[in-house]
Tab-separated table of N, CA and C in Angstrom:
chain	number	residue	atom	x	y	z
A	1	VAL	N	0.852	-1.187	0.000
A	1	VAL	CA	0.000	0.000	0.000
A	1	VAL	C	0.891	1.241	0.000
A	2	ARG	N	0.629	2.158	-0.902
A	2	ARG	CA	1.405	3.403	-0.970
A	2	ARG	C	0.619	4.522	-0.292
A	3	LEU	N	1.325	5.267	0.550
A	3	LEU	CA	0.696	6.350	1.299
A	3	LEU	C	1.368	7.671	0.940
A	4	VAL	N	0.572	8.705	0.703
A	4	VAL	CA	1.105	10.021	0.359
A	4	VAL	C	0.431	11.068	1.232
A	5	GLU	N	1.246	11.739	2.060
A	5	GLU	CA	0.718	12.806	2.909
A	5	GLU	C	0.760	14.143	2.197
A	6	SER	N	-0.118	15.033	2.596
A	6	SER	CA	-0.121	16.405	2.125
A	6	SER	C	-0.810	17.273	3.179
A	7	GLY	N	-0.714	18.585	2.986
A	7	GLY	CA	-1.405	19.498	3.884
A	7	GLY	C	-0.531	20.177	4.912
A	8	GLY	N	0.739	19.781	4.964
A	8	GLY	CA	1.626	20.437	5.908
A	8	GLY	C	1.918	21.857	5.471
A	9	GLY	N	2.561	22.607	6.347
A	9	GLY	CA	2.914	23.980	6.021
A	9	GLY	C	3.350	24.726	7.255
A	10	SER	N	3.407	26.048	7.119
A	10	SER	CA	3.825	26.912	8.212
A	10	SER	C	2.642	27.757	8.671
A	11	VAL	N	2.411	27.764	9.963
A	11	VAL	CA	1.323	28.556	10.533
A	11	VAL	C	1.801	29.195	11.819
A	12	GLN	N	1.073	30.187	12.254
A	12	GLN	CA	1.364	30.811	13.535
A	12	GLN	C	0.653	30.042	14.641
A	13	ALA	N	1.169	30.189	15.833
A	13	ALA	CA	0.548	29.543	16.980
A	13	ALA	C	-0.920	29.929	17.071
A	14	GLY	N	-1.753	28.945	17.368
A	14	GLY	CA	-3.179	29.161	17.427
A	14	GLY	C	-3.895	28.840	16.131
A	15	GLY	N	-3.128	28.658	15.071
A	15	GLY	CA	-3.701	28.359	13.779
A	15	GLY	C	-4.085	26.904	13.620
A	16	SER	N	-4.561	26.574	12.425
A	16	SER	CA	-5.035	25.219	12.133
A	16	SER	C	-4.455	24.711	10.824
A	17	LEU	N	-4.333	23.411	10.735
A	17	LEU	CA	-3.954	22.731	9.504
A	17	LEU	C	-4.717	21.423	9.430
A	18	ARG	N	-4.979	20.959	8.217
A	18	ARG	CA	-5.550	19.632	8.042
A	18	ARG	C	-4.610	18.814	7.173
A	19	LEU	N	-4.111	17.753	7.735
A	19	LEU	CA	-3.257	16.838	6.993
A	19	LEU	C	-4.108	15.762	6.328
A	20	THR	N	-3.651	15.355	5.152
A	20	THR	CA	-4.334	14.323	4.393
A	20	THR	C	-3.356	13.220	4.044
A	21	CYS	N	-3.814	12.000	4.119
A	21	CYS	CA	-3.000	10.851	3.740
A	21	CYS	C	-3.824	10.021	2.765
A	22	ALA	N	-3.383	9.999	1.526
A	22	ALA	CA	-4.093	9.244	0.493
A	22	ALA	C	-3.413	7.895	0.298
A	23	ALA	N	-4.199	6.850	0.371
A	23	ALA	CA	-3.676	5.498	0.204
A	23	ALA	C	-4.033	4.963	-1.179
A	24	SER	N	-3.127	4.187	-1.738
A	24	SER	CA	-3.446	3.525	-2.996
A	24	SER	C	-4.589	2.540	-2.745
A	25	GLN	N	-5.274	2.218	-3.808
A	25	GLN	CA	-6.434	1.347	-3.667
A	25	GLN	C	-6.059	0.002	-3.074
A	26	TYR	N	-6.901	-0.495	-2.205
A	26	TYR	CA	-6.683	-1.813	-1.635
A	26	TYR	C	-8.026	-2.406	-1.267
A	27	THR	N	-8.035	-3.692	-1.087
A	27	THR	CA	-9.246	-4.393	-0.659
A	27	THR	C	-8.946	-5.080	0.655
A	28	ALA	N	-9.647	-4.718	1.682
A	28	ALA	CA	-9.404	-5.310	2.989
A	28	ALA	C	-10.670	-5.233	3.824
A	29	ILE	N	-10.804	-6.146	4.732
A	29	ILE	CA	-11.947	-6.135	5.634
A	29	ILE	C	-11.779	-5.048	6.676
A	30	GLY	N	-10.561	-4.900	7.179
A	30	GLY	CA	-10.302	-3.925	8.221
A	30	GLY	C	-8.977	-3.217	8.005
A	31	SER	N	-8.806	-2.100	8.707
A	31	SER	CA	-7.553	-1.360	8.621
A	31	SER	C	-7.290	-0.623	9.917
A	32	CYS	N	-6.022	-0.517	10.225
A	32	CYS	CA	-5.545	0.271	11.364
A	32	CYS	C	-4.772	1.440	10.767
A	33	MET	N	-5.054	2.640	11.205
A	33	MET	CA	-4.425	3.832	10.654
A	33	MET	C	-3.988	4.752	11.781
A	34	ALA	N	-2.936	5.500	11.528
A	34	ALA	CA	-2.439	6.379	12.579
A	34	ALA	C	-1.608	7.510	11.998
A	35	TRP	N	-1.464	8.540	12.794
A	35	TRP	CA	-0.554	9.647	12.515
A	35	TRP	C	0.533	9.644	13.584
A	36	PHE	N	1.760	9.860	13.109
A	36	PHE	CA	2.915	9.990	13.970
A	36	PHE	C	3.622	11.295	13.639
A	37	ARG	N	4.517	11.706	14.499
A	37	ARG	CA	5.324	12.883	14.208
A	37	ARG	C	6.716	12.706	14.799
A	38	GLN	N	7.657	13.389	14.175
A	38	GLN	CA	9.023	13.368	14.672
A	38	GLN	C	9.601	14.766	14.590
A	39	ALA	N	9.932	15.305	15.736
A	39	ALA	CA	10.553	16.628	15.808
A	39	ALA	C	12.070	16.456	15.754
A	40	PRO	N	12.779	17.502	15.342
A	40	PRO	CA	14.239	17.417	15.271
A	40	PRO	C	14.849	17.008	16.609
A	41	GLY	N	15.700	16.002	16.553
A	41	GLY	CA	16.379	15.552	17.756
A	41	GLY	C	15.546	14.718	18.696
A	42	LYS	N	14.321	14.393	18.290
A	42	LYS	CA	13.438	13.607	19.163
A	42	LYS	C	13.013	12.325	18.465
A	43	GLU	N	12.556	11.376	19.257
A	43	GLU	CA	12.061	10.134	18.701
A	43	GLU	C	10.665	10.339	18.103
A	44	ARG	N	10.337	9.470	17.170
A	44	ARG	CA	8.999	9.500	16.599
A	44	ARG	C	7.969	9.151	17.675
A	45	GLU	N	6.865	9.851	17.660
A	45	GLU	CA	5.823	9.591	18.648
A	45	GLU	C	4.462	9.466	17.971
A	46	GLY	N	3.611	8.652	18.565
A	46	GLY	CA	2.261	8.518	18.065
A	46	GLY	C	1.423	9.723	18.431
A	47	VAL	N	0.583	10.155	17.517
A	47	VAL	CA	-0.280	11.306	17.734
A	47	VAL	C	-1.732	10.863	17.889
A	48	ALA	N	-2.203	10.045	16.957
A	48	ALA	CA	-3.588	9.590	16.986
A	48	ALA	C	-3.722	8.363	16.112
A	49	SER	N	-4.711	7.553	16.420
A	49	SER	CA	-4.979	6.373	15.609
A	49	SER	C	-6.487	6.198	15.455
A	50	ILE	N	-6.843	5.468	14.408
A	50	ILE	CA	-8.240	5.152	14.153
A	50	ILE	C	-8.301	3.813	13.443
A	51	ASP	N	-9.331	3.025	13.742
A	51	ASP	CA	-9.476	1.782	13.005
A	51	ASP	C	-10.665	1.888	12.062
A	52	SER	N	-10.883	0.866	11.273
A	52	SER	CA	-11.916	0.914	10.241
A	52	SER	C	-13.330	0.923	10.835
A	53	ASN	N	-13.430	0.673	12.142
A	53	ASN	CA	-14.727	0.818	12.816
A	53	ASN	C	-14.899	2.203	13.428
A	54	GLY	N	-13.880	3.040	13.302
A	54	GLY	CA	-13.971	4.396	13.812
A	54	GLY	C	-13.495	4.593	15.230
A	55	ARG	N	-12.939	3.542	15.832
A	55	ARG	CA	-12.412	3.676	17.180
A	55	ARG	C	-11.136	4.512	17.144
A	56	THR	N	-11.045	5.517	17.995
A	56	THR	CA	-9.911	6.433	17.969
A	56	THR	C	-9.130	6.414	19.278
A	57	GLU	N	-7.892	6.854	19.153
A	57	GLU	CA	-7.022	7.014	20.317
A	57	GLU	C	-6.177	8.250	20.070
A	58	TYR	N	-5.949	9.042	21.109
A	58	TYR	CA	-5.159	10.257	20.971
A	58	TYR	C	-4.065	10.296	22.037
A	59	SER	N	-2.955	10.888	21.663
A	59	SER	CA	-1.921	11.136	22.657
A	59	SER	C	-2.388	12.260	23.565
A	60	HIS	N	-1.729	12.385	24.690
A	60	HIS	CA	-2.109	13.429	25.641
A	60	HIS	C	-1.994	14.809	25.010
A	61	SER	N	-0.952	15.015	24.210
A	61	SER	CA	-0.743	16.335	23.618
A	61	SER	C	-1.747	16.642	22.516
A	62	ALA	N	-2.307	15.627	21.905
A	62	ALA	CA	-3.241	15.832	20.789
A	62	ALA	C	-4.693	15.921	21.245
A	63	LYS	N	-4.983	15.338	22.365
A	63	LYS	CA	-6.364	15.250	22.825
A	63	LYS	C	-6.965	16.651	23.016
A	64	GLY	N	-8.140	16.840	22.441
A	64	GLY	CA	-8.836	18.117	22.567
A	64	GLY	C	-8.480	19.136	21.505
A	65	ARG	N	-7.364	18.894	20.784
A	65	ARG	CA	-6.948	19.846	19.746
A	65	ARG	C	-6.944	19.211	18.351
A	66	PHE	N	-6.625	17.931	18.276
A	66	PHE	CA	-6.525	17.239	16.990
A	66	PHE	C	-7.692	16.271	16.847
A	67	THR	N	-8.114	16.064	15.598
A	67	THR	CA	-9.160	15.089	15.309
A	67	THR	C	-8.725	14.224	14.143
A	68	ILE	N	-8.718	12.920	14.363
A	68	ILE	CA	-8.385	11.982	13.295
A	68	ILE	C	-9.682	11.441	12.709
A	69	SER	N	-9.715	11.297	11.404
A	69	SER	CA	-10.899	10.749	10.748
A	69	SER	C	-10.458	10.057	9.461
A	70	HIS	N	-11.359	9.319	8.872
A	70	HIS	CA	-11.014	8.636	7.631
A	70	HIS	C	-12.227	8.471	6.747
A	71	ASP	N	-11.948	8.395	5.468
A	71	ASP	CA	-12.976	8.126	4.466
A	71	ASP	C	-12.642	6.766	3.888
A	72	ASN	N	-13.336	5.754	4.351
A	72	ASN	CA	-13.028	4.386	3.933
A	72	ASN	C	-13.198	4.195	2.434
A	73	ALA	N	-14.232	4.816	1.859
A	73	ALA	CA	-14.509	4.615	0.436
A	73	ALA	C	-13.399	5.198	-0.437
A	74	LYS	N	-12.840	6.337	-0.004
A	74	LYS	CA	-11.796	7.006	-0.782
A	74	LYS	C	-10.387	6.639	-0.315
A	75	HIS	N	-10.285	5.839	0.750
A	75	HIS	CA	-8.978	5.457	1.302
A	75	HIS	C	-8.156	6.689	1.678
A	76	ILE	N	-8.768	7.614	2.368
A	76	ILE	CA	-8.092	8.833	2.788
A	76	ILE	C	-8.183	8.960	4.305
A	77	LEU	N	-7.063	9.307	4.895
A	77	LEU	CA	-6.960	9.543	6.330
A	77	LEU	C	-6.697	11.022	6.544
A	78	TYR	N	-7.341	11.590	7.566
A	78	TYR	CA	-7.190	13.010	7.855
A	78	TYR	C	-6.704	13.227	9.285
A	79	LEU	N	-6.052	14.370	9.479
A	79	LEU	CA	-5.741	14.832	10.827
A	79	LEU	C	-6.007	16.329	10.853
A	80	GLN	N	-7.085	16.713	11.508
A	80	GLN	CA	-7.408	18.116	11.693
A	80	GLN	C	-6.707	18.596	12.951
A	81	MET	N	-5.865	19.610	12.788
A	81	MET	CA	-5.080	20.116	13.914
A	81	MET	C	-5.471	21.566	14.177
A	82	ASN	N	-6.007	21.810	15.353
A	82	ASN	CA	-6.407	23.157	15.766
A	82	ASN	C	-5.563	23.618	16.948
A	83	SER	N	-5.612	24.903	17.207
A	83	SER	CA	-4.874	25.483	18.343
A	83	SER	C	-3.425	25.011	18.356
A	84	LEU	N	-2.790	25.105	17.215
A	84	LEU	CA	-1.427	24.603	17.087
A	84	LEU	C	-0.452	25.403	17.944
A	85	LYS	N	0.543	24.679	18.450
A	85	LYS	CA	1.565	25.263	19.309
A	85	LYS	C	2.933	25.064	18.668
A	86	PRO	N	3.918	25.885	19.021
A	86	PRO	CA	5.262	25.687	18.468
A	86	PRO	C	5.801	24.276	18.713
A	87	GLU	N	5.440	23.673	19.818
A	87	GLU	CA	5.916	22.315	20.108
A	87	GLU	C	5.279	21.245	19.221
A	88	ASP	N	4.304	21.643	18.400
A	88	ASP	CA	3.736	20.710	17.424
A	88	ASP	C	4.583	20.643	16.156
A	89	THR	N	5.588	21.485	16.062
A	89	THR	CA	6.473	21.490	14.894
A	89	THR	C	7.171	20.142	14.758
A	90	ALA	N	7.013	19.518	13.588
A	90	ALA	CA	7.573	18.187	13.359
A	90	ALA	C	7.259	17.759	11.932
A	91	ILE	N	7.851	16.651	11.534
A	91	ILE	CA	7.425	15.975	10.315
A	91	ILE	C	6.339	14.985	10.729
A	92	TYR	N	5.221	15.048	10.059
A	92	TYR	CA	4.093	14.183	10.375
A	92	TYR	C	3.995	13.059	9.347
A	93	TYR	N	3.820	11.846	9.841
A	93	TYR	CA	3.743	10.659	8.998
A	93	TYR	C	2.421	9.931	9.240
A	94	CYS	N	1.868	9.378	8.178
A	94	CYS	CA	0.729	8.500	8.355
A	94	CYS	C	1.199	7.051	8.203
A	95	ALA	N	0.455	6.162	8.807
A	95	ALA	CA	0.770	4.746	8.774
A	95	ALA	C	-0.514	3.948	8.639
A	96	LEU	N	-0.403	2.787	8.011
A	96	LEU	CA	-1.585	1.980	7.726
A	96	LEU	C	-1.229	0.499	7.741
A	97	ASP	N	-2.092	-0.297	8.323
A	97	ASP	CA	-1.993	-1.747	8.221
A	97	ASP	C	-3.364	-2.304	7.839
A	98	LEU	N	-3.357	-3.280	6.980
A	98	LEU	CA	-4.588	-3.970	6.596
A	98	LEU	C	-4.740	-5.217	7.464
A	99	VAL	N	-5.915	-5.429	8.014
A	99	VAL	CA	-6.148	-6.522	8.948
A	99	VAL	C	-7.457	-7.221	8.638
A	100	PRO	N	-7.587	-8.481	9.105
A	100	PRO	CA	-8.838	-9.212	8.845
A	100	PRO	C	-10.034	-8.628	9.586
A	101	ASP	N	-9.752	-7.936	10.690
A	101	ASP	CA	-10.841	-7.400	11.507
A	101	ASP	C	-10.282	-6.238	12.324
A	102	ALA	N	-11.103	-5.240	12.562
A	102	ALA	CA	-10.647	-4.058	13.298
A	102	ALA	C	-10.224	-4.390	14.729
A	103	LYS	N	-10.605	-5.533	15.248
A	103	LYS	CA	-10.209	-5.903	16.604
A	103	LYS	C	-8.699	-6.039	16.721
A	104	TYR	N	-8.024	-6.229	15.582
A	104	TYR	CA	-6.569	-6.337	15.593
A	104	TYR	C	-5.888	-4.977	15.754
A	105	CYS	N	-6.660	-3.909	15.831
A	105	CYS	CA	-6.114	-2.561	15.949
A	105	CYS	C	-6.105	-2.062	17.394
A	106	ARG	N	-6.310	-2.959	18.350
A	106	ARG	CA	-6.467	-2.534	19.738
A	106	ARG	C	-5.243	-1.860	20.312
A	107	ASP	N	-4.064	-2.061	19.709
A	107	ASP	CA	-2.855	-1.402	20.197
A	107	ASP	C	-2.792	0.066	19.796
A	108	GLY	N	-3.734	0.486	18.957
A	108	GLY	CA	-3.765	1.896	18.546
A	108	GLY	C	-2.474	2.294	17.851
A	109	TYR	N	-1.927	3.452	18.214
A	109	TYR	CA	-0.696	3.888	17.557
A	109	TYR	C	0.539	3.215	18.142
A	110	SER	N	0.356	2.345	19.133
A	110	SER	CA	1.479	1.571	19.636
A	110	SER	C	1.771	0.370	18.741
A	111	ARG	N	0.931	0.150	17.782
A	111	ARG	CA	1.108	-0.948	16.837
A	111	ARG	C	2.376	-0.752	16.012
A	112	ASP	N	2.999	-1.827	15.614
A	112	ASP	CA	4.168	-1.786	14.741
A	112	ASP	C	3.683	-1.776	13.300
A	113	PHE	N	3.440	-0.593	12.756
A	113	PHE	CA	2.878	-0.444	11.424
A	113	PHE	C	3.872	-0.840	10.334
A	114	GLY	N	3.324	-1.398	9.252
A	114	GLY	CA	4.173	-1.851	8.162
A	114	GLY	C	4.202	-0.939	6.957
A	115	ASN	N	3.253	-0.004	6.853
A	115	ASN	CA	3.185	0.888	5.696
A	115	ASN	C	3.231	2.336	6.165
A	116	TRP	N	4.148	3.104	5.571
A	116	TRP	CA	4.370	4.481	5.996
A	116	TRP	C	4.404	5.419	4.807
A	117	GLY	N	3.961	6.659	5.054
A	117	GLY	CA	4.114	7.693	4.059
A	117	GLY	C	5.478	8.347	4.178
A	118	GLN	N	5.734	9.306	3.305
A	118	GLN	CA	7.047	9.953	3.262
A	118	GLN	C	7.153	11.117	4.223
A	119	GLY	N	6.023	11.566	4.755
A	119	GLY	CA	6.029	12.643	5.736
A	119	GLY	C	5.713	13.998	5.138
A	120	THR	N	5.159	14.859	5.974
A	120	THR	CA	4.876	16.236	5.576
A	120	THR	C	5.255	17.150	6.742
A	121	GLN	N	5.928	18.238	6.425
A	121	GLN	CA	6.465	19.129	7.454
A	121	GLN	C	5.389	20.073	7.972
A	122	VAL	N	5.308	20.177	9.280
A	122	VAL	CA	4.442	21.157	9.935
A	122	VAL	C	5.328	22.047	10.794
A	123	THR	N	5.238	23.350	10.568
A	123	THR	CA	6.029	24.311	11.333
A	123	THR	C	5.093	25.334	11.952
A	124	VAL	N	5.166	25.464	13.264
A	124	VAL	CA	4.316	26.405	13.989
A	124	VAL	C	5.210	27.447	14.644
A	125	SER	N	4.995	28.691	14.293
A	125	SER	CA	5.812	29.781	14.846
A	125	SER	C	5.056	30.495	15.954
A	126	SER	N	5.832	31.032	16.887
A	126	SER	CA	5.211	31.703	18.031
A	126	SER	C	4.953	33.160	17.741
């Protein structure tokens, strides 16, 4: 599965961005999807995850500000980011795994994903 992110950019603190992750066509009963980010000098961290049944999980820093969603028919994953802070500056990556059933997505973004996008840069200035 090929994943392509878009929607990154530069915004001022308090602003919003919507990231998009378009997946190549696939046929699967279920899918686990997530957004990750990696800031300079830091390890990659999970931001949010969603499964094909719509079950979501958010990191502490994302909760209340970010919303993950997906369009199953179009194979598109979204991350709506509001009230952005300078500490949100990072390269954002989407990840996807195809599974027989959404119950296999219970690890959320702690899952060891096998398919990754190339990343999109988000820069938030103060």
